[in-house]
Short mmCIF file of C-alpha atoms and ligand atoms in Angstrom, two decimals:
data_model
loop_
_atom_site.label_atom_id
_atom_site.label_comp_id
_atom_site.label_asym_id
_atom_site.label_seq_id
_atom_site.Cartn_x
_atom_site.Cartn_y
_atom_site.Cartn_z
CA MET B 1 -6.68 -23.06 -21.28
CA ILE B 2 -8.22 -19.64 -20.99
CA LYS B 3 -11.69 -19.33 -22.78
CA THR B 4 -12.35 -16.22 -25.14
CA ASN B 5 -14.58 -14.73 -22.61
CA GLU B 6 -12.23 -15.02 -20.06
CA ALA B 7 -9.57 -13.36 -22.10
CA ALA B 8 -11.73 -10.38 -22.48
CA ALA B 9 -12.58 -10.10 -18.99
CA ILE B 10 -8.60 -10.33 -18.02
CA PHE B 11 -8.20 -7.36 -20.50
CA GLU B 12 -10.95 -5.26 -19.31
CA ALA B 13 -9.80 -6.07 -15.67
CA LEU B 14 -6.17 -5.01 -16.64
CA ASP B 15 -7.20 -2.11 -18.50
CA ALA B 16 -8.60 -0.70 -15.20
CA PHE B 17 -5.50 -1.97 -13.13
CA GLN B 18 -3.04 0.29 -11.60
CA ILE B 19 -0.74 -0.11 -8.55
CA GLU B 20 1.33 2.73 -6.56
CA LEU B 21 4.86 2.09 -5.76
CA PRO B 22 6.35 3.44 -2.37
CA SER B 23 9.56 5.53 -2.66
CA TRP B 24 10.53 4.11 0.48
CA GLY B 25 10.77 0.44 -1.46
CA PHE B 26 13.69 1.84 -3.33
CA ALA B 27 16.36 2.82 -0.77
CA ASN B 28 18.27 0.72 1.74
CA PRO B 29 15.79 -0.02 4.29
CA GLY B 30 16.28 0.13 8.29
CA THR B 31 15.43 -3.07 10.28
CA ARG B 32 15.68 -3.56 13.77
CA PHE B 33 18.74 -5.61 13.49
CA GLY B 34 21.24 -5.48 10.51
CA LYS B 35 21.08 -3.49 7.38
CA PHE B 36 22.35 -5.12 4.18
CA LEU B 37 23.54 -2.18 1.84
CA GLN B 38 22.59 -2.93 -1.50
CA PRO B 39 25.00 -0.90 -3.99
CA ALA B 40 22.21 -0.26 -6.42
CA ALA B 41 19.69 1.18 -3.78
CA ALA B 42 18.40 4.65 -4.24
CA THR B 43 20.29 7.39 -2.34
CA THR B 44 18.36 10.36 -3.27
CA LEU B 45 14.74 11.30 -4.26
CA GLU B 46 15.77 11.48 -7.90
CA GLU B 47 16.98 8.19 -7.99
CA LYS B 48 13.90 7.02 -6.23
CA PHE B 49 11.76 8.48 -8.94
CA SER B 50 14.17 7.00 -11.73
CA ASP B 51 14.00 3.56 -10.15
CA ALA B 52 10.04 3.73 -10.03
CA GLY B 53 10.13 5.05 -13.30
CA GLN B 54 11.83 1.78 -14.36
CA VAL B 55 9.01 -0.60 -12.96
CA HIS B 56 6.54 1.73 -14.65
CA ARG B 57 8.44 1.62 -18.00
CA TRP B 58 8.41 -2.39 -18.03
CA THR B 59 4.93 -3.07 -16.79
CA GLY B 60 2.90 0.13 -17.69
CA VAL B 61 0.83 -0.07 -14.47
CA CYS B 62 2.46 1.87 -12.11
CA PRO B 63 2.13 5.77 -13.12
CA THR B 64 2.21 6.95 -9.31
CA ILE B 65 4.65 7.13 -6.47
CA ALA B 66 3.77 7.08 -2.79
CA LEU B 67 5.87 9.68 -0.93
CA HIS B 68 6.91 10.22 2.86
CA VAL B 69 7.08 13.82 3.61
CA LEU B 70 9.91 13.22 5.97
CA TRP B 71 12.13 11.26 3.66
CA ASP B 72 11.28 12.72 0.14
CA LEU B 73 10.27 16.34 0.84
CA PRO B 74 12.65 17.37 3.88
CA GLN B 75 11.84 20.88 3.22
CA GLY B 76 8.01 20.48 3.30
CA VAL B 77 6.20 22.55 0.73
CA LYS B 78 9.57 24.16 -0.56
CA SER B 79 10.48 20.36 -1.77
CA VAL B 80 7.44 20.12 -3.77
CA ALA B 81 9.13 21.85 -6.95
CA ASN B 82 11.86 19.05 -6.72
CA VAL B 83 9.20 16.48 -6.73
CA GLN B 84 7.27 17.92 -9.51
CA ALA B 85 10.61 18.18 -11.64
CA PHE B 86 11.72 14.47 -10.94
CA ALA B 87 8.13 13.09 -11.76
CA ALA B 88 7.97 14.82 -14.95
CA GLU B 89 11.39 13.55 -15.75
CA HIS B 90 10.67 10.03 -15.02
CA GLY B 91 6.95 9.75 -16.56
CA LEU B 92 5.46 9.56 -13.15
CA ARG B 93 3.15 11.40 -10.76
CA ALA B 94 3.24 11.80 -7.24
CA GLY B 95 0.71 9.39 -5.68
CA SER B 96 -0.47 9.36 -1.84
CA ILE B 97 1.28 11.85 0.50
CA ASN B 98 2.43 10.00 3.93
CA PRO B 99 3.11 12.37 6.55
CA ASN B 100 6.00 11.08 9.10
CA VAL B 101 5.02 11.84 12.84
CA PHE B 102 6.88 8.83 14.08
CA GLU B 103 10.66 9.35 13.80
CA ASP B 104 11.33 12.89 15.47
CA GLN B 105 12.50 12.61 19.12
CA ILE B 106 9.53 14.48 20.07
CA PHE B 107 7.09 11.77 19.17
CA LYS B 108 8.49 9.31 21.71
CA TYR B 109 5.27 8.98 23.78
CA GLY B 110 3.11 9.62 20.44
CA SER B 111 2.00 12.39 17.79
CA LEU B 112 -1.61 13.05 17.85
CA GLY B 113 -2.14 11.10 21.10
CA ASN B 114 0.72 12.48 22.82
CA PRO B 115 -0.32 13.52 26.39
CA ASP B 116 1.88 16.79 25.86
CA PRO B 117 -0.53 19.51 23.86
CA ALA B 118 2.48 21.15 22.35
CA VAL B 119 3.64 17.74 20.87
CA ARG B 120 0.08 17.05 19.56
CA LYS B 121 0.21 20.48 17.79
CA GLN B 122 3.56 19.95 16.12
CA ALA B 123 2.25 16.67 14.72
CA LEU B 124 -1.00 18.36 13.49
CA ASP B 125 1.03 21.07 12.09
CA HIS B 126 3.25 18.70 10.12
CA ILE B 127 0.11 16.76 9.04
CA LEU B 128 -1.44 20.02 7.64
CA ASP B 129 1.52 21.04 5.88
CA SER B 130 1.26 17.40 4.23
CA VAL B 131 -2.13 18.35 2.99
CA GLU B 132 -0.88 21.56 1.57
CA ILE B 133 1.98 19.51 0.01
CA THR B 134 -1.04 17.16 -1.33
CA SER B 135 -2.83 20.13 -2.74
CA ARG B 136 0.41 21.52 -4.49
CA LEU B 137 1.34 17.98 -5.98
CA GLY B 138 -2.43 17.54 -7.19
CA SER B 139 -2.44 14.07 -5.26
CA ARG B 140 -5.61 13.06 -4.02
CA ASP B 141 -4.72 11.04 -0.77
CA VAL B 142 -3.20 11.79 2.36
CA SER B 143 -2.47 8.52 3.82
CA LEU B 144 -2.01 8.54 7.79
CA TRP B 145 0.05 6.24 9.87
CA PHE B 146 0.50 6.50 13.39
CA ALA B 147 3.19 4.58 15.59
CA ASP B 148 0.99 5.83 18.82
CA GLY B 149 0.59 3.96 21.58
CA SER B 150 2.40 2.38 24.86
CA ASN B 151 4.41 -0.45 25.95
CA TYR B 152 3.26 -0.99 29.41
CA PRO B 153 -0.03 -1.07 31.05
CA GLY B 154 -1.13 1.97 32.93
CA THR B 155 1.27 4.29 31.53
CA GLN B 156 -1.17 5.94 29.08
CA ASN B 157 -4.44 6.97 28.98
CA ILE B 158 -6.36 5.09 26.28
CA ARG B 159 -9.69 7.18 26.56
CA HIS B 160 -7.79 10.48 26.46
CA ARG B 161 -5.64 9.59 23.43
CA ARG B 162 -8.72 8.34 21.65
CA LYS B 163 -10.45 12.00 22.25
CA TRP B 164 -7.13 13.55 20.87
CA PHE B 165 -6.92 11.45 17.93
CA GLU B 166 -10.47 12.39 17.24
CA GLU B 167 -9.71 16.22 17.51
CA GLY B 168 -6.55 15.95 15.48
CA LEU B 169 -8.07 14.00 12.80
CA ALA B 170 -11.27 16.16 12.41
CA ALA B 171 -8.80 19.12 12.37
CA VAL B 172 -6.99 17.29 9.18
CA HIS B 173 -10.29 16.50 7.73
CA ALA B 174 -11.36 20.25 7.95
CA ARG B 175 -8.35 21.40 5.64
CA LEU B 176 -9.06 18.93 2.75
CA SER B 177 -10.38 20.29 -0.46
CA GLY B 178 -11.53 19.47 -3.78
CA ASP B 179 -11.56 15.86 -4.23
CA GLN B 180 -8.65 15.18 -1.54
CA ARG B 181 -9.30 12.37 0.84
CA MET B 182 -7.68 11.06 4.19
CA LEU B 183 -6.59 7.55 4.75
CA VAL B 184 -6.62 6.16 8.20
CA GLU B 185 -4.37 2.80 8.60
CA TYR B 186 -4.41 0.61 11.48
CA LYS B 187 -1.95 -1.60 12.85
CA PRO B 188 -2.06 -3.95 15.80
CA PHE B 189 1.34 -3.62 17.22
CA GLU B 190 4.97 -2.52 16.60
CA PRO B 191 6.41 -0.20 17.50
CA ALA B 192 4.16 -0.11 20.67
CA PHE B 193 3.93 -3.40 22.15
CA TYR B 194 0.97 -2.90 24.92
CA HIS B 195 -1.63 -0.86 23.07
CA THR B 196 -1.60 0.86 20.02
CA ASP B 197 -4.11 3.78 19.51
CA ILE B 198 -5.35 2.68 15.90
CA ALA B 199 -4.92 -1.06 16.33
CA ASP B 200 -7.51 -2.31 14.06
CA TRP B 201 -10.09 -1.44 11.52
CA GLY B 202 -12.84 -1.09 14.01
CA MET B 203 -10.93 1.82 15.54
CA ALA B 204 -9.95 3.05 12.26
CA LEU B 205 -13.41 3.18 10.95
CA LEU B 206 -14.66 5.11 14.19
CA LEU B 207 -12.10 7.48 13.92
CA ALA B 208 -12.79 8.10 10.21
CA GLN B 209 -16.38 8.45 10.69
CA ALA B 210 -15.81 10.97 13.33
CA ALA B 211 -13.31 12.87 11.32
CA GLY B 212 -15.87 13.33 8.28
CA PRO B 213 -16.93 12.03 5.09
CA ARG B 214 -13.77 12.20 3.12
CA ALA B 215 -11.86 10.09 5.74
CA LYS B 216 -11.57 6.39 4.91
CA VAL B 217 -9.93 3.46 6.02
CA LEU B 218 -6.75 1.93 4.74
CA VAL B 219 -6.09 -1.74 4.78
CA ASP B 220 -2.43 -2.82 5.05
CA THR B 221 -2.19 -6.58 4.64
CA GLY B 222 0.36 -6.77 7.20
CA HIS B 223 -1.16 -5.42 9.79
CA HIS B 224 -3.56 -7.98 10.97
CA TYR B 225 -3.42 -10.77 13.72
CA GLN B 226 -2.57 -14.48 12.11
CA ALA B 227 -6.00 -15.77 11.56
CA GLN B 228 -7.91 -12.56 10.83
CA ASN B 229 -10.13 -12.68 7.88
CA ILE B 230 -9.15 -9.75 5.89
CA GLU B 231 -11.30 -10.17 2.94
CA GLN B 232 -14.30 -10.22 5.42
CA ILE B 233 -13.15 -6.82 6.56
CA VAL B 234 -12.75 -5.59 2.87
CA VAL B 235 -16.41 -6.61 2.17
CA TRP B 236 -17.48 -4.73 5.40
CA LEU B 237 -15.59 -1.73 4.48
CA LEU B 238 -16.43 -1.86 0.96
CA GLY B 239 -20.37 -2.04 1.85
CA SER B 240 -19.89 1.01 3.84
CA ASP B 241 -18.18 3.05 1.24
CA MET B 242 -15.27 3.20 3.92
CA LEU B 243 -12.62 1.40 2.24
CA GLY B 244 -9.87 3.89 0.71
CA GLY B 245 -7.21 1.90 -0.26
CA PHE B 246 -4.69 -0.85 0.20
CA HIS B 247 -1.06 -1.34 1.44
CA PHE B 248 -0.02 -4.66 -0.22
CA ASN B 249 2.63 -6.97 1.25
CA ASP B 250 2.67 -10.39 2.56
CA ARG B 251 4.03 -11.78 6.01
CA ARG B 252 4.42 -14.97 7.58
CA TYR B 253 4.54 -13.77 11.18
CA ALA B 254 3.81 -9.99 11.76
CA ASP B 255 4.30 -6.86 9.72
CA ASP B 256 7.29 -8.63 7.66
CA ASP B 257 6.78 -6.35 4.36
CA LEU B 258 7.55 -9.31 2.17
CA THR B 259 6.92 -9.35 -1.35
CA MET B 260 3.14 -9.58 -2.20
CA GLY B 261 1.59 -12.91 -2.85
CA SER B 262 5.01 -14.66 -1.86
CA ILE B 263 3.60 -16.54 1.45
CA ASP B 264 -0.11 -16.49 0.61
CA PRO B 265 -1.13 -15.67 -2.80
CA TYR B 266 -4.64 -17.20 -1.93
CA GLN B 267 -5.17 -14.35 0.48
CA VAL B 268 -4.65 -11.78 -2.00
CA PHE B 269 -6.81 -13.46 -4.87
CA ARG B 270 -9.70 -13.62 -1.97
CA ILE B 271 -9.32 -9.94 -1.31
CA PHE B 272 -9.38 -9.25 -5.18
CA HIS B 273 -12.30 -11.64 -5.67
CA GLU B 274 -14.49 -10.08 -2.85
CA ILE B 275 -13.96 -6.42 -4.84
CA ALA B 276 -14.68 -7.85 -8.35
CA MET B 277 -17.67 -9.77 -6.56
CA PHE B 278 -18.88 -6.44 -5.36
CA ASP B 279 -18.45 -4.54 -8.57
CA TRP B 280 -20.49 -7.28 -10.16
CA MET B 281 -23.17 -7.21 -8.02
CA ARG B 282 -23.71 -3.39 -8.10
CA GLY B 283 -22.66 -3.26 -11.97
CA GLN B 284 -19.88 -0.51 -11.36
CA ARG B 285 -16.01 -0.65 -10.80
CA SER B 286 -14.75 0.13 -7.55
CA ASP B 287 -12.24 3.06 -7.34
CA ILE B 288 -9.97 1.63 -4.51
CA PRO B 289 -6.25 2.64 -4.65
CA PHE B 290 -3.84 -0.35 -4.62
CA MET B 291 -0.43 0.64 -3.06
CA VAL B 292 2.63 -1.38 -2.49
CA ASP B 293 4.08 -1.11 1.00
CA GLN B 294 7.14 -3.01 0.83
CA SER B 295 10.79 -2.78 1.57
CA HIS B 296 13.34 -5.65 0.74
CA ASN B 297 16.18 -5.98 2.95
CA LEU B 298 17.72 -8.82 0.60
CA LYS B 299 16.22 -8.62 -2.66
CA GLY B 300 17.10 -6.47 -5.42
CA LYS B 301 14.77 -3.59 -5.10
CA ILE B 302 13.57 -2.62 -8.63
CA GLU B 303 13.32 -6.55 -9.42
CA ALA B 304 11.44 -7.35 -6.48
CA MET B 305 8.86 -4.50 -7.42
CA ILE B 306 8.57 -5.96 -10.92
CA GLN B 307 7.91 -9.12 -9.38
CA THR B 308 5.45 -7.76 -7.17
CA VAL B 309 3.62 -6.10 -9.91
CA GLN B 310 3.57 -9.32 -11.84
CA THR B 311 2.17 -11.43 -9.05
CA ALA B 312 -0.88 -8.34 -8.54
CA GLU B 313 -1.40 -8.69 -12.04
CA GLU B 314 -1.98 -12.52 -12.02
CA LEU B 315 -4.10 -12.63 -8.99
CA TYR B 316 -5.96 -9.41 -10.29
CA ALA B 317 -6.77 -11.56 -13.51
CA LYS B 318 -7.66 -14.47 -11.59
CA ALA B 319 -10.21 -12.79 -9.57
CA ALA B 320 -11.51 -11.04 -12.75
CA ILE B 321 -12.41 -14.51 -14.25
CA VAL B 322 -14.60 -15.71 -11.58
CA ASP B 323 -17.96 -17.07 -12.70
CA HIS B 324 -20.03 -14.65 -10.57
CA GLU B 325 -23.45 -15.98 -11.75
CA ALA B 326 -22.60 -19.51 -11.23
CA LEU B 327 -21.25 -18.54 -7.87
CA ALA B 328 -24.17 -16.68 -6.87
CA ARG B 329 -26.34 -19.34 -8.06
CA PHE B 330 -24.08 -22.07 -5.75
CA GLN B 331 -24.32 -19.66 -2.76
CA GLY B 332 -27.82 -19.09 -3.08
CA ARG B 333 -28.28 -22.93 -2.95
CA SER B 334 -25.70 -23.67 -0.47
CA ASP B 335 -24.04 -25.64 -2.88
CA LEU B 336 -20.97 -25.78 -0.73
CA VAL B 337 -18.51 -27.84 -2.92
CA ASP B 338 -19.63 -26.49 -6.07
CA ALA B 339 -19.31 -22.86 -4.82
CA GLU B 340 -15.83 -23.11 -3.59
CA THR B 341 -14.76 -25.09 -6.56
CA CYS B 342 -16.18 -22.26 -8.69
CA LEU B 343 -13.45 -20.13 -6.85
CA LYS B 344 -10.46 -22.12 -6.86
CA ASP B 345 -10.98 -22.69 -10.49
CA ALA B 346 -10.36 -19.17 -11.17
CA PHE B 347 -7.43 -19.51 -8.98
CA SER B 348 -6.03 -22.47 -10.28
CA THR B 349 -6.36 -20.98 -14.05
CA ASP B 350 -3.18 -20.05 -15.65
CA VAL B 351 -3.61 -16.59 -16.73
CA ARG B 352 0.03 -15.61 -17.57
CA PRO B 353 -0.63 -16.23 -21.47
CA ALA B 354 -3.39 -13.51 -21.36
CA ILE B 355 -1.43 -11.35 -19.26
CA ARG B 356 1.38 -11.48 -21.96
CA GLU B 357 -1.21 -11.16 -24.86
CA TRP B 358 -2.26 -7.89 -22.96
CA SER B 359 0.94 -6.61 -22.28
CA LYS B 360 1.96 -7.02 -26.31
CA SER B 361 -1.40 -5.23 -27.35
CA LYS B 362 -0.40 -2.13 -25.15
CA GLY B 363 2.84 -2.02 -26.46
CA LEU B 364 4.69 -3.30 -23.45
CA PRO B 365 7.04 -6.32 -23.27
CA GLU B 366 5.35 -9.66 -22.50
CA ASP B 367 8.47 -10.37 -19.72
CA PRO B 368 9.01 -7.05 -17.79
CA MET B 369 11.85 -8.75 -15.68
CA LYS B 370 13.66 -9.99 -18.86
CA ALA B 371 13.35 -6.55 -20.47
CA PHE B 372 14.48 -4.55 -17.56
CA ARG B 373 17.52 -7.13 -17.19
CA GLU B 374 18.39 -6.53 -20.89
CA SER B 375 18.46 -2.92 -20.49
CA GLY B 376 21.25 -2.65 -18.53
CA TYR B 377 19.89 -0.09 -16.08
CA LEU B 378 20.86 -1.96 -12.91
CA GLU B 379 24.41 -2.04 -14.08
CA ARG B 380 24.53 1.37 -14.77
CA ILE B 381 22.88 2.36 -11.55
CA THR B 382 25.06 -0.15 -9.65
CA ALA B 383 28.43 1.25 -10.81
CA GLU B 384 27.23 4.97 -10.48
CA ARG B 385 26.01 4.39 -6.72
CA ALA B 386 28.00 1.55 -5.13
CA GLU B 387 30.36 4.17 -3.51
CA LYS B 388 27.63 6.25 -2.16
CA ASN B 389 25.94 3.51 -0.46
CA ALA B 390 28.90 1.94 1.02
CA ALA B 391 29.11 5.12 2.84
CA ALA B 392 25.76 6.07 3.65
CA VAL B 393 24.14 4.24 6.62
CA SER B 394 21.26 6.43 6.97
CA SER B 395 17.74 6.25 8.33
CA TYR B 396 14.80 4.12 7.66
CA ALA B 397 14.57 5.09 3.83
C1 LIG U 1 4.33 1.22 8.89
C2 LIG U 1 2.95 1.43 8.16
C3 LIG U 1 3.03 2.55 7.26
C4 LIG U 1 4.66 3.00 6.48
C5 LIG U 1 5.58 2.60 7.58
C6 LIG U 1 7.02 2.85 6.88
O1 LIG U 1 4.15 -0.25 9.50
O2 LIG U 1 2.85 0.31 7.01
O3 LIG U 1 2.03 2.43 5.88
O4 LIG U 1 4.41 4.09 6.07
O5 LIG U 1 5.33 1.43 8.27
MN1 LIG U 2 1.45 0.54 5.44
MN1 LIG U 3 3.62 -1.72 7.77
#
């Protein structure tokens, strides 16, 4: 049973909770092997907005959508008007803007780390265009992920590439205006299998610090080696005001992009807990954007996103009811069993009734999945899009 003070903490936490959806999670994704086309997948930008709008409509916590420039704004700044129109129509706002410097043929040997200065310039120009798009859309974050790296020892000069990254990222930083930020994402391997230019949080941190004060690190939960303690990274970045945001997904092996919390919900809980503990210690709620970075090859896309959002809310609510005072006391005395039990008690609490109450209090359906299924939306889009999807085998998104 949830105690009254716990219910209040959950309500307060959920009032502040938002999670951004990725536009690419609604289209038929690419994999290195088979691509199983879903008849209801989004085939246009408007359909992506419409589907993301459904997730927001039934959950109420996903007002923004992350956009990939190449996939969603193929005409660059000229596509901004389209985005604005679709966003307004479907009750959403454009969220983080993700330049794409990993698909074009010229980026075969890298983008900002390419040995060819002409290619580096082209990558930089695309990212600067993306900053302009970010400004015009009124978004805050330019979110940077680079596929740069190499597959074989000795084939690239890692030191030079680091310097080129420093130069490129500093040039991007110089273009930021207002409250804009740039987020630097890291990933240990894939597509590069020998060295990746920004392989871990230390490299991302150094590059962000070299670029300037508006550059922060983005933590994608799928981008770590198996045994890595992700919540410790979160604690260190938070403590240095360098945590820029999250890409949430789950994995069993590598960057699997599975549904958040599907394999290891305790991992996500521990991340949320460290943020909540930090906020409690300094008496102020952190402003860290949570984003989903998933693409479902087998699950229905809208349902998978609703499931993701519900999981995120549950784990966030569990973290909100950790008894921080008791935990701090146990930690101070090194009461190991009591400290661990205190954390696990919160994790074991069934917070779903409180979340249903919170949803009701906001005029939202208590069961968003049921509401979505009863709305008839899925049947409608399946009929409308089936033919287009059967014909189109396009790129990643
Ligand atoms: C990468 C990384 C980026 C995402 C691309 C599609 O692995 O997670 O954030 O934009 O995939
Ligand atoms: Mn990511
Ligand atoms: Mn990834």
